[in-house]
CSV table of C-alpha atoms and ligand atoms in Angstrom, one decimal:
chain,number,residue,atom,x,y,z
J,1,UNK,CA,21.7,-135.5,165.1
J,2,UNK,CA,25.1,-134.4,166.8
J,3,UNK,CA,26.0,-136.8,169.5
J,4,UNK,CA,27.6,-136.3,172.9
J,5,UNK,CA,25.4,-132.8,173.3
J,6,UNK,CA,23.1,-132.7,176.1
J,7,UNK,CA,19.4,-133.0,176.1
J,8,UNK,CA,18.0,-129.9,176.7
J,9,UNK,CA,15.1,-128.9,178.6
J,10,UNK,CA,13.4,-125.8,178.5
J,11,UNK,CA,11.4,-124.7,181.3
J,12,UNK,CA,7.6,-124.8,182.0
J,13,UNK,CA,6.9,-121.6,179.8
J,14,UNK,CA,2.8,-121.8,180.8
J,15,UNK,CA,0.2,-123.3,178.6
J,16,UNK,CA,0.5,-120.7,176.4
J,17,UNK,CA,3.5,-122.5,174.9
J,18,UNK,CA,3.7,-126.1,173.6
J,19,UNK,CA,6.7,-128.3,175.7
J,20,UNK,CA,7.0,-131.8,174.1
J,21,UNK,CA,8.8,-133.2,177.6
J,22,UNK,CA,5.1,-132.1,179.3
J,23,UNK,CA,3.2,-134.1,177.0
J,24,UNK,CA,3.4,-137.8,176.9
J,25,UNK,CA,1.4,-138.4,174.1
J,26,UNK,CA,3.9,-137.4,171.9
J,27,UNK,CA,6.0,-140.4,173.4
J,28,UNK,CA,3.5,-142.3,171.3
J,29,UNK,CA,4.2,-142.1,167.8
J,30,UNK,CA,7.1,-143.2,165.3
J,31,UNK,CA,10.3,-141.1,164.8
J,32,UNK,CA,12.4,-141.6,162.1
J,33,UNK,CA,16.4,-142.0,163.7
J,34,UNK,CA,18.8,-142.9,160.8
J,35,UNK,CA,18.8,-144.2,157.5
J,36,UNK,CA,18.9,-148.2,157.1
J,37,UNK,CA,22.2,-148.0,155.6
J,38,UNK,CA,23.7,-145.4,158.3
J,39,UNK,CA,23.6,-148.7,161.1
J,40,UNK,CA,26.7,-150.7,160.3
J,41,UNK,CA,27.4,-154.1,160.1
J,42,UNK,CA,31.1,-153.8,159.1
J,43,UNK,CA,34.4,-153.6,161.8
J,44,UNK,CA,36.6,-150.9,161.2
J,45,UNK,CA,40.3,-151.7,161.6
J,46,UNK,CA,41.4,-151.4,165.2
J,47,UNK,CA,37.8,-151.8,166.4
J,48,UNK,CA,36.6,-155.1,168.0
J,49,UNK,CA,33.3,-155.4,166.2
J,50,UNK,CA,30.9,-153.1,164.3
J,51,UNK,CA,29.9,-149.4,165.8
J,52,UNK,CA,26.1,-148.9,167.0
J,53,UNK,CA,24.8,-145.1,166.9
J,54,UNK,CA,23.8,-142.9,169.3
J,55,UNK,CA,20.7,-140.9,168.9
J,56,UNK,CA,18.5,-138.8,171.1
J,57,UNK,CA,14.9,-138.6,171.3
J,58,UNK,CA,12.4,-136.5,172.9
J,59,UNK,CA,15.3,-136.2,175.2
J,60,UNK,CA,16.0,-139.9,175.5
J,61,UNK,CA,19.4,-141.3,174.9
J,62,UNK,CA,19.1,-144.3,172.6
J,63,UNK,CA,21.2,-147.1,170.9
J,64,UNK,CA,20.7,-148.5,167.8
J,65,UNK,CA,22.2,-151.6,166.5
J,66,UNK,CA,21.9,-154.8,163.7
J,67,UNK,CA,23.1,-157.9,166.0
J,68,UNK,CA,23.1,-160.2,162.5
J,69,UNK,CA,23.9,-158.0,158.8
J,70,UNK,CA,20.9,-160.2,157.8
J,71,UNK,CA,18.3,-159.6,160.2
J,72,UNK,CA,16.6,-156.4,161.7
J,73,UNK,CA,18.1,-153.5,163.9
J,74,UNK,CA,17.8,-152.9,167.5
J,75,UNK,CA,17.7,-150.0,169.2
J,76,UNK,CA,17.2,-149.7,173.3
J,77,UNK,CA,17.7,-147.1,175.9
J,78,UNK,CA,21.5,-146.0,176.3
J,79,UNK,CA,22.9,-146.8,179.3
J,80,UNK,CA,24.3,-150.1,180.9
J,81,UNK,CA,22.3,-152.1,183.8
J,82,UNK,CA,25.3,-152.4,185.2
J,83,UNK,CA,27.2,-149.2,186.0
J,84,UNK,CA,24.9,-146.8,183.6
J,85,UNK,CA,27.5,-146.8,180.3
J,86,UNK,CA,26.8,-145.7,177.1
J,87,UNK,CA,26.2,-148.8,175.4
J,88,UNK,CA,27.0,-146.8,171.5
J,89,UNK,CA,30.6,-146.7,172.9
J,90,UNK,CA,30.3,-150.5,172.8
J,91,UNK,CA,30.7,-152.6,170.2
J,92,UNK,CA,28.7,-155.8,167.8
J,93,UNK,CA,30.3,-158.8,167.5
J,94,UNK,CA,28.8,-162.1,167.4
J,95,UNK,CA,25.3,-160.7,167.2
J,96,UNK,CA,25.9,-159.6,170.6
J,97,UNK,CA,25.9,-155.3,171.9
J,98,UNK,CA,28.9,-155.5,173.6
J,99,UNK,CA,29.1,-153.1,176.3
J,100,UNK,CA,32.4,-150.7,177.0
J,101,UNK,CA,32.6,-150.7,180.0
J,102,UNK,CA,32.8,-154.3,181.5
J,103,UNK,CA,32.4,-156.1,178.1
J,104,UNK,CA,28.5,-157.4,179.2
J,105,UNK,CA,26.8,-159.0,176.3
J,106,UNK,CA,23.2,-158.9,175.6
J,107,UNK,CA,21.5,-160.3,172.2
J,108,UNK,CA,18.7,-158.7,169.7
J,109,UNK,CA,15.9,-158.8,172.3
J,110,UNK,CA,18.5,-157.2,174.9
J,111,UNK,CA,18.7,-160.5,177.1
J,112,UNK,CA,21.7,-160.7,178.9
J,113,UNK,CA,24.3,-163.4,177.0
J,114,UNK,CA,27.7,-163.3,179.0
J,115,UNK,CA,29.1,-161.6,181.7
J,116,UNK,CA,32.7,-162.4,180.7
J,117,UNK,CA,34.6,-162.0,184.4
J,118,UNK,CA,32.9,-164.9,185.9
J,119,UNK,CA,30.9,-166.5,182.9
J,120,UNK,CA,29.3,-169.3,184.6
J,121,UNK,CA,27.6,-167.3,187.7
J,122,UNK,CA,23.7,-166.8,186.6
J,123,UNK,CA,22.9,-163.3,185.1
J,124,UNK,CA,21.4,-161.2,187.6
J,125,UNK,CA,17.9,-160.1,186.8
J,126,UNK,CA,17.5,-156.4,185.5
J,127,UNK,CA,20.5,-156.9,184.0
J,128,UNK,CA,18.5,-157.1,180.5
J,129,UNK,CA,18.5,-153.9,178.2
J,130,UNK,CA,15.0,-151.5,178.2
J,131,UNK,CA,14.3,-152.1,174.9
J,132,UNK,CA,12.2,-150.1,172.6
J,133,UNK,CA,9.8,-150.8,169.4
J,134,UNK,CA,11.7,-150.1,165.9
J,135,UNK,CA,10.7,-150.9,162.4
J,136,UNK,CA,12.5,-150.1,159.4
J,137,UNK,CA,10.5,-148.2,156.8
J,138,UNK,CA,11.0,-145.5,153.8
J,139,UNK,CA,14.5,-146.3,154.2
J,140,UNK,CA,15.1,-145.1,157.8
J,141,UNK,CA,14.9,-146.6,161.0
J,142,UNK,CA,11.7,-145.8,163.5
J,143,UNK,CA,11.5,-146.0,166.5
J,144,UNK,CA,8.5,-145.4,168.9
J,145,UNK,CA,9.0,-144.7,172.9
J,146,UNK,CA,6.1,-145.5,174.6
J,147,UNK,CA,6.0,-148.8,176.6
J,148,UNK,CA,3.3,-151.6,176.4
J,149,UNK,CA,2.4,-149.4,179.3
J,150,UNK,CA,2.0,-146.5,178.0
J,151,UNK,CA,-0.3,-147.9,174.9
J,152,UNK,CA,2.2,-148.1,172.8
J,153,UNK,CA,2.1,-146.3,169.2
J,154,UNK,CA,-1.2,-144.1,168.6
J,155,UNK,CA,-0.8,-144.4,164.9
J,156,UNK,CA,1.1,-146.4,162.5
J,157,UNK,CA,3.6,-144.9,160.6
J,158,UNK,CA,1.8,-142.9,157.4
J,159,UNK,CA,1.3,-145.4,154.3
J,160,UNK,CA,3.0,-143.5,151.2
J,161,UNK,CA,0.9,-144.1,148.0
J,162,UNK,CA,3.8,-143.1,145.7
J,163,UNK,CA,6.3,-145.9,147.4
J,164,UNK,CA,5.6,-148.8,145.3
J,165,UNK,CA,4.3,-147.0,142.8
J,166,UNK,CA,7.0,-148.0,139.9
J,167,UNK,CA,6.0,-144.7,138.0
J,168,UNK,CA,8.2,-143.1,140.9
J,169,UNK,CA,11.7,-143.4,141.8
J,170,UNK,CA,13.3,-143.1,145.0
J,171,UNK,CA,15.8,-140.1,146.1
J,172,UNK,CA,17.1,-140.9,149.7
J,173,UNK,CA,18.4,-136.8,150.7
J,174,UNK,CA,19.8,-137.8,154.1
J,175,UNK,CA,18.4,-135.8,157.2
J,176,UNK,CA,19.9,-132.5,158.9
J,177,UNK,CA,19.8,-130.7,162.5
J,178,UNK,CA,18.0,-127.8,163.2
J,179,UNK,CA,18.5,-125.8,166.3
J,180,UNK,CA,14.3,-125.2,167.0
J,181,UNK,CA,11.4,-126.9,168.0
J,182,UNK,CA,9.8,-129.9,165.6
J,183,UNK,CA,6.8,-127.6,166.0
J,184,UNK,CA,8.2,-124.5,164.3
J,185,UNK,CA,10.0,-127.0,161.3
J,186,UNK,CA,6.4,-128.5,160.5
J,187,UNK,CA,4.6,-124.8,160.2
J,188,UNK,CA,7.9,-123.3,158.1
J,189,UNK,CA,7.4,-126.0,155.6
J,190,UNK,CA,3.2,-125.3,155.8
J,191,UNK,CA,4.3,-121.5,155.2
J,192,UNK,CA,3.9,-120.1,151.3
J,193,UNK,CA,4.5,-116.7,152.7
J,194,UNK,CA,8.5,-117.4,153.5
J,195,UNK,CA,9.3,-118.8,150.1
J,196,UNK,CA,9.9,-115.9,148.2
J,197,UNK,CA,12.3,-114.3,151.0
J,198,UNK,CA,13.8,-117.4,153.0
J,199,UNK,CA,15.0,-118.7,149.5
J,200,UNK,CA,15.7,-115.7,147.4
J,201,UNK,CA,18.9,-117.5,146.3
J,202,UNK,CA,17.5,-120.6,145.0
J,203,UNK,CA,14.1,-121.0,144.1
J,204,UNK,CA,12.0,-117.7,145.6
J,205,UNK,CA,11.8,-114.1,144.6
J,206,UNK,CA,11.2,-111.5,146.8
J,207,UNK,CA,9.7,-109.5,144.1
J,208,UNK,CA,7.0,-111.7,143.4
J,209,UNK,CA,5.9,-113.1,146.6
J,210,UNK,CA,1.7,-112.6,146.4
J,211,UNK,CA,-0.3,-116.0,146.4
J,212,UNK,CA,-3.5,-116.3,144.6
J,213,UNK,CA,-5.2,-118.8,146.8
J,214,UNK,CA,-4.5,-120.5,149.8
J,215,UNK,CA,-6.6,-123.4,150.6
J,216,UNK,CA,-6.5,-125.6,154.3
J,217,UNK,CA,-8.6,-128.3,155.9
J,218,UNK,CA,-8.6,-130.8,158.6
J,219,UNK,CA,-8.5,-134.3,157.9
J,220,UNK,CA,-8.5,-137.4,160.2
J,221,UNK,CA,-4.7,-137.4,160.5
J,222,UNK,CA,-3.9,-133.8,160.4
J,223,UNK,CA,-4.5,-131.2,157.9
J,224,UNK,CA,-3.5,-130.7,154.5
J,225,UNK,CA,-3.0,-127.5,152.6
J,226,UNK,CA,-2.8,-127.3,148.8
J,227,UNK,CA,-1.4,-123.5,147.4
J,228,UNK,CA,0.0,-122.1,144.0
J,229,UNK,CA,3.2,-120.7,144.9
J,230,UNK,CA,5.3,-118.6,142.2
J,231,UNK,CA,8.9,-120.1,142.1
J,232,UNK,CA,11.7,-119.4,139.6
J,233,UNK,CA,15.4,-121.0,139.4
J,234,UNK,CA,15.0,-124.6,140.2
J,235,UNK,CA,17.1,-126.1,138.2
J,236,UNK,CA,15.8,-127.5,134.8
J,237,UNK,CA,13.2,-125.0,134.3
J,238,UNK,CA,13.2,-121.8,132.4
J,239,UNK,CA,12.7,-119.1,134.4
J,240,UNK,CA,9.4,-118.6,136.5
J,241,UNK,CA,6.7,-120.3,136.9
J,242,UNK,CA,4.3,-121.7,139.6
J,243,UNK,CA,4.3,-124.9,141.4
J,244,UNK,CA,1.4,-126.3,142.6
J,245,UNK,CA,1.3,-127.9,146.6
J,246,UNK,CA,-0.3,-130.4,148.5
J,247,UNK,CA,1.4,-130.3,151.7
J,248,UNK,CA,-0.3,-133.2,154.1
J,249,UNK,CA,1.0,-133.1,158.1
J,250,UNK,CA,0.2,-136.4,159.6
J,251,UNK,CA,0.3,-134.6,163.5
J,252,UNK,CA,2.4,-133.8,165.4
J,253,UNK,CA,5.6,-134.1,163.3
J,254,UNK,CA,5.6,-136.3,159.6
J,255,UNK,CA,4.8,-134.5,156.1
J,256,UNK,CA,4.1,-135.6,152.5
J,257,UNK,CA,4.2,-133.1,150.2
J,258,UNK,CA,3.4,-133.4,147.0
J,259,UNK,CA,4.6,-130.7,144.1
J,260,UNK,CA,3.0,-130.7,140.8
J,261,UNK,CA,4.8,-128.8,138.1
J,262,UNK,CA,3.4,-127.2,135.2
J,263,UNK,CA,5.2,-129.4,132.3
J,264,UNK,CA,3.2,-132.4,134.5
J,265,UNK,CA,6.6,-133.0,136.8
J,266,UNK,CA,5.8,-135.0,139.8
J,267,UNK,CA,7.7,-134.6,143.1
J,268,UNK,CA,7.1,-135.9,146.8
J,269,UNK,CA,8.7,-135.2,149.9
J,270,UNK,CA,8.4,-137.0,152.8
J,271,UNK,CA,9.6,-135.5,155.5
J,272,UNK,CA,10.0,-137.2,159.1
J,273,UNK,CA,10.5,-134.4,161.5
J,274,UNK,CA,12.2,-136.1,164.9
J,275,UNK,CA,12.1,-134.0,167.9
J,276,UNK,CA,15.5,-134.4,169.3
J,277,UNK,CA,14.3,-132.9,172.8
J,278,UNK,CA,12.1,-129.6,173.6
J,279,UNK,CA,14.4,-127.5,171.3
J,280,UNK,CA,16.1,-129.5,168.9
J,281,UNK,CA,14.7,-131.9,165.6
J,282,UNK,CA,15.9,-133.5,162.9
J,283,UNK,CA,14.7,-133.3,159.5
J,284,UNK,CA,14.7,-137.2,157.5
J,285,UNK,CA,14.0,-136.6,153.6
J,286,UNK,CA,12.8,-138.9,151.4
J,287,UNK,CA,12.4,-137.3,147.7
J,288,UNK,CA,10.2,-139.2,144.9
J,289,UNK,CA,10.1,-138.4,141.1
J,290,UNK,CA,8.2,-139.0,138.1
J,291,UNK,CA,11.4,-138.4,135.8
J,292,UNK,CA,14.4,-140.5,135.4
J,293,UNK,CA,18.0,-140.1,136.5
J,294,UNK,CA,18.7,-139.0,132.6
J,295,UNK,CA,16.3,-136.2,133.2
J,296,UNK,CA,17.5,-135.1,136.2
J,297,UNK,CA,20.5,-137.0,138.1
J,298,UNK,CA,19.9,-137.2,141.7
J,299,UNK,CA,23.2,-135.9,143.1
J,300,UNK,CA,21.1,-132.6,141.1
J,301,UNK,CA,18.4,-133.0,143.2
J,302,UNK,CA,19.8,-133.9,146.7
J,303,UNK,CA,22.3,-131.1,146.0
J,304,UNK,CA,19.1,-128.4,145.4
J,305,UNK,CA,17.4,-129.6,148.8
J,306,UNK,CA,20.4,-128.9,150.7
J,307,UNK,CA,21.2,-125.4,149.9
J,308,UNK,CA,16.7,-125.2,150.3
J,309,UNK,CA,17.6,-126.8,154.1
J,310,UNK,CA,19.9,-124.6,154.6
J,311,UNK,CA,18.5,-121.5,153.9
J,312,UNK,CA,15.9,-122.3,156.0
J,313,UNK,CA,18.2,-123.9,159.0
J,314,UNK,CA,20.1,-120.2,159.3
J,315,UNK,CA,16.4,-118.8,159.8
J,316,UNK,CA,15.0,-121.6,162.0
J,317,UNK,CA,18.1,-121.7,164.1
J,318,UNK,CA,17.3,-117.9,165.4
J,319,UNK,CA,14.0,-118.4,166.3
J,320,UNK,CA,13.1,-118.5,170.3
J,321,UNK,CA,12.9,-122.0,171.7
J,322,UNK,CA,9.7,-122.0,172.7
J,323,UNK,CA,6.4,-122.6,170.2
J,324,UNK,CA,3.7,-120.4,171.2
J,325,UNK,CA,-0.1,-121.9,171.2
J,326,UNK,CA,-2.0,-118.9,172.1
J,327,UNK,CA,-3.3,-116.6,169.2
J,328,UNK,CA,-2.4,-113.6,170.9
J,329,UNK,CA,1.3,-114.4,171.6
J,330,UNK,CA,2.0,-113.9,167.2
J,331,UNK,CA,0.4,-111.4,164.6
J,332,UNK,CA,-1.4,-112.9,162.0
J,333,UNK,CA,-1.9,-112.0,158.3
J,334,UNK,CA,-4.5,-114.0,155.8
J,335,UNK,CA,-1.1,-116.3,154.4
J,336,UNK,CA,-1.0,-117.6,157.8
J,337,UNK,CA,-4.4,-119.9,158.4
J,338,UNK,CA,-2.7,-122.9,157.7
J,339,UNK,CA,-0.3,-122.6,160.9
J,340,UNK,CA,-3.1,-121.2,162.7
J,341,UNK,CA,-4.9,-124.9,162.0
J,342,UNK,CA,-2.0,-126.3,163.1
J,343,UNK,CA,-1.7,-124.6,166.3
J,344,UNK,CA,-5.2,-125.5,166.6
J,345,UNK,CA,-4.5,-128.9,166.3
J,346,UNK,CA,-1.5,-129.5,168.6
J,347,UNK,CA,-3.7,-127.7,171.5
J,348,UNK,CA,-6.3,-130.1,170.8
J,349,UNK,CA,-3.5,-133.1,170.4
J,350,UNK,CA,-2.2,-132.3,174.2
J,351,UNK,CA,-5.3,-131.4,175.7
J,352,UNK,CA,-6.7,-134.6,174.3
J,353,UNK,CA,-9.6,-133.6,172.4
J,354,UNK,CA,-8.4,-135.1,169.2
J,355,UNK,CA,-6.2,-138.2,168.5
J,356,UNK,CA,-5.3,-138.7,164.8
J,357,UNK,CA,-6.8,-141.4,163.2
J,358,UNK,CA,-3.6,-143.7,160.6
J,359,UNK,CA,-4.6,-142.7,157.6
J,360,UNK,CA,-2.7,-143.2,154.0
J,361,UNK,CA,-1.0,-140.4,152.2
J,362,UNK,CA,-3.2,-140.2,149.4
J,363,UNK,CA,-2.6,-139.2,145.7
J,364,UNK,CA,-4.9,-135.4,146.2
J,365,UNK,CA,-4.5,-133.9,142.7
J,366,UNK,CA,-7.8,-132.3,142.3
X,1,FES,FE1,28.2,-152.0,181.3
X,1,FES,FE2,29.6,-152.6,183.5
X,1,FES,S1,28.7,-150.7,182.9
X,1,FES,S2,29.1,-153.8,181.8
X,2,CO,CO1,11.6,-123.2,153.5
């Protein structure tokens, strides 16, 4: 997530097209902002305490901080009560947010501690932070938008079977930008059809792109797809063979998929998809493996899902930044019925004719 860009808006493009900033509901679930590890808790040289991060979501500048190394992070909305600063310019010492600008202190629940040029007036009210929910989880920070006001979170985050499950081990991958709507990065990884072109140069071959069967359903927290798709070149494997795909999208933007290779290889990748604003997401992978590190070290791993993002960040990033909704707006071939569900199901989540129900992500090897 680049900092210091602007939030960008696009405008209203009809209800043929699906505009996160005109739906409110999707203020209501949990975004995944960082990893646990990326909010520090250590003082650079030169600096006065440690750095908080900026991030951005659904448009909305946020701060995220840990006020004590031992205790939980904090994240709030990114401007001063004062005169509007960035508070992620600021600073943490003392398990105080330090602001830049005139040095105002606030604590964890973003109650005002100390205005330092006349410490002993009283604090004037709304001087407090606008604080927002957060939960670490997975390994990443979440956070979730919506006030008390606003109902608060619709679902909790999904429940990964595989987490706990000692028989898999744990691959943080880190998280990259893409330039398009969370919408389009949730159907591209739903899509068997782009493999064999998109990623010709790592695992896909354009000469053997045909599926055998394509299978889709709802459930009550999305939809869940499971497909044979031929794939060749990943590393430790000879040559080609076909990898079979559970793909679960917990709506609107969080994906488990789960790859079963033919020698019995178990992999899962979570995916938390954070919509930046209208146009811009984030991508937070979590990989999980029934081998060990002897079989296949991780740095192997993340280094095979980056060139994978990649190749499918110089396509994304070209796409128009609006996500059409109507049928008639796209062609449509038979490889394409699981983002027609999908489209489906994001009309239905705005129009309010379906809320998902919190469900776990569970083992489906049938
Ligand atoms: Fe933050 Fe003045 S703007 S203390
Ligand atoms: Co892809």
């Amino acid at each position: 997530m680049t900092a210091l860009q602007e939030p960008r808006t696009t405008r209203h493009a009809g209800p043929e097209h699906l505009v996160l900033s005109e739906h409110p509901v999707f203020r209501r679930f949990w975004y995944a902002v960082c990893a646990v590890d990326d909010v520090r808790t250590d003082v650079e040289p030169g600096r006065r305490g440690a750095a908080p991060l900026h991030r951005t979501v659904l448009g909305t500048d946020l701060v995220v901080w840990r006020p004590d190394p031992t205790g939980p992070v904090s994240v709030a909305h990114d401007r001063c009560a004062h005169r509007d600063a960035p508070l992620s310019m600021g600073w943490v010492a003392d398990c105080h947010l330090v602001c830049p600008y005139h040095g105002w202190e606030w604590d964890r629940d973003g109650l005002t501690q100390r205005i330092p040029q006349f410490p002993d007036s009283p604090h004037p009210t709304k001087s407090g932070l606008t604080m927002v929910r957060s939960t670490e989880r997975y390994g990443l920070v979440w956070v979730c938008l919506a006030t008390d006001a606003e109902g608060g979170p619709l679902a909790d985050i999904p429940e990964v079977v595989e987490w706990d499950d000692p028989a898999w081990r744990q691959v943080p991958e880190g998280s990259w930008d893409f330039d398009c709507t969370a919408m389009h990065l949730v159907e591209n990884n739903i899509d068997p059809g782009h493999v064999a072109f998109v990623h010709m140069n790592s695992f896909g071959n354009p000469d053997n792109p045909e599926l055998t069967d394509q299978n889709v359903q709802r459930t009550p927290y999305g939809l869940i797809t499971w497909t044979d798709v031929p794939v060749e070149g990943r590393p430790g494997e000879d040559g080609a063979t076909v990898r079979h795909t559970w793909s679960q999208v917990h709506l609107p933007f969080f994906m488990h998929l789960l790859i079963r290779y033919p020698d019995g290889l178990g992999h899962v990748m979570l995916k938390a998809i954070t919509p930046v604003d209208d146009r811009r997401c984030t991508i937070h992978q979590v990989v999980l493996r029934t081998d060990t590190e002897a079989d296949r070290p991780a740095a192997d791993i993340r280094a095979f899902d980056h060139q994978v993002e990649l190749e499918d960040k110089a396509l994304l990033d070209r796409l128009p930044d609006e996500f059409p909704l109507a049928q008639h707006l796209n062609a449509h071939a038979k490889a394409d019925k699981n983002s027609l569900l999908l489209r489906r199901m994001y009309t239905e989540l705005v129009t309010g004719a379906w809320i998902p129900a919190p469900h776990p992500t569970t083992a489906v090897e049938a």
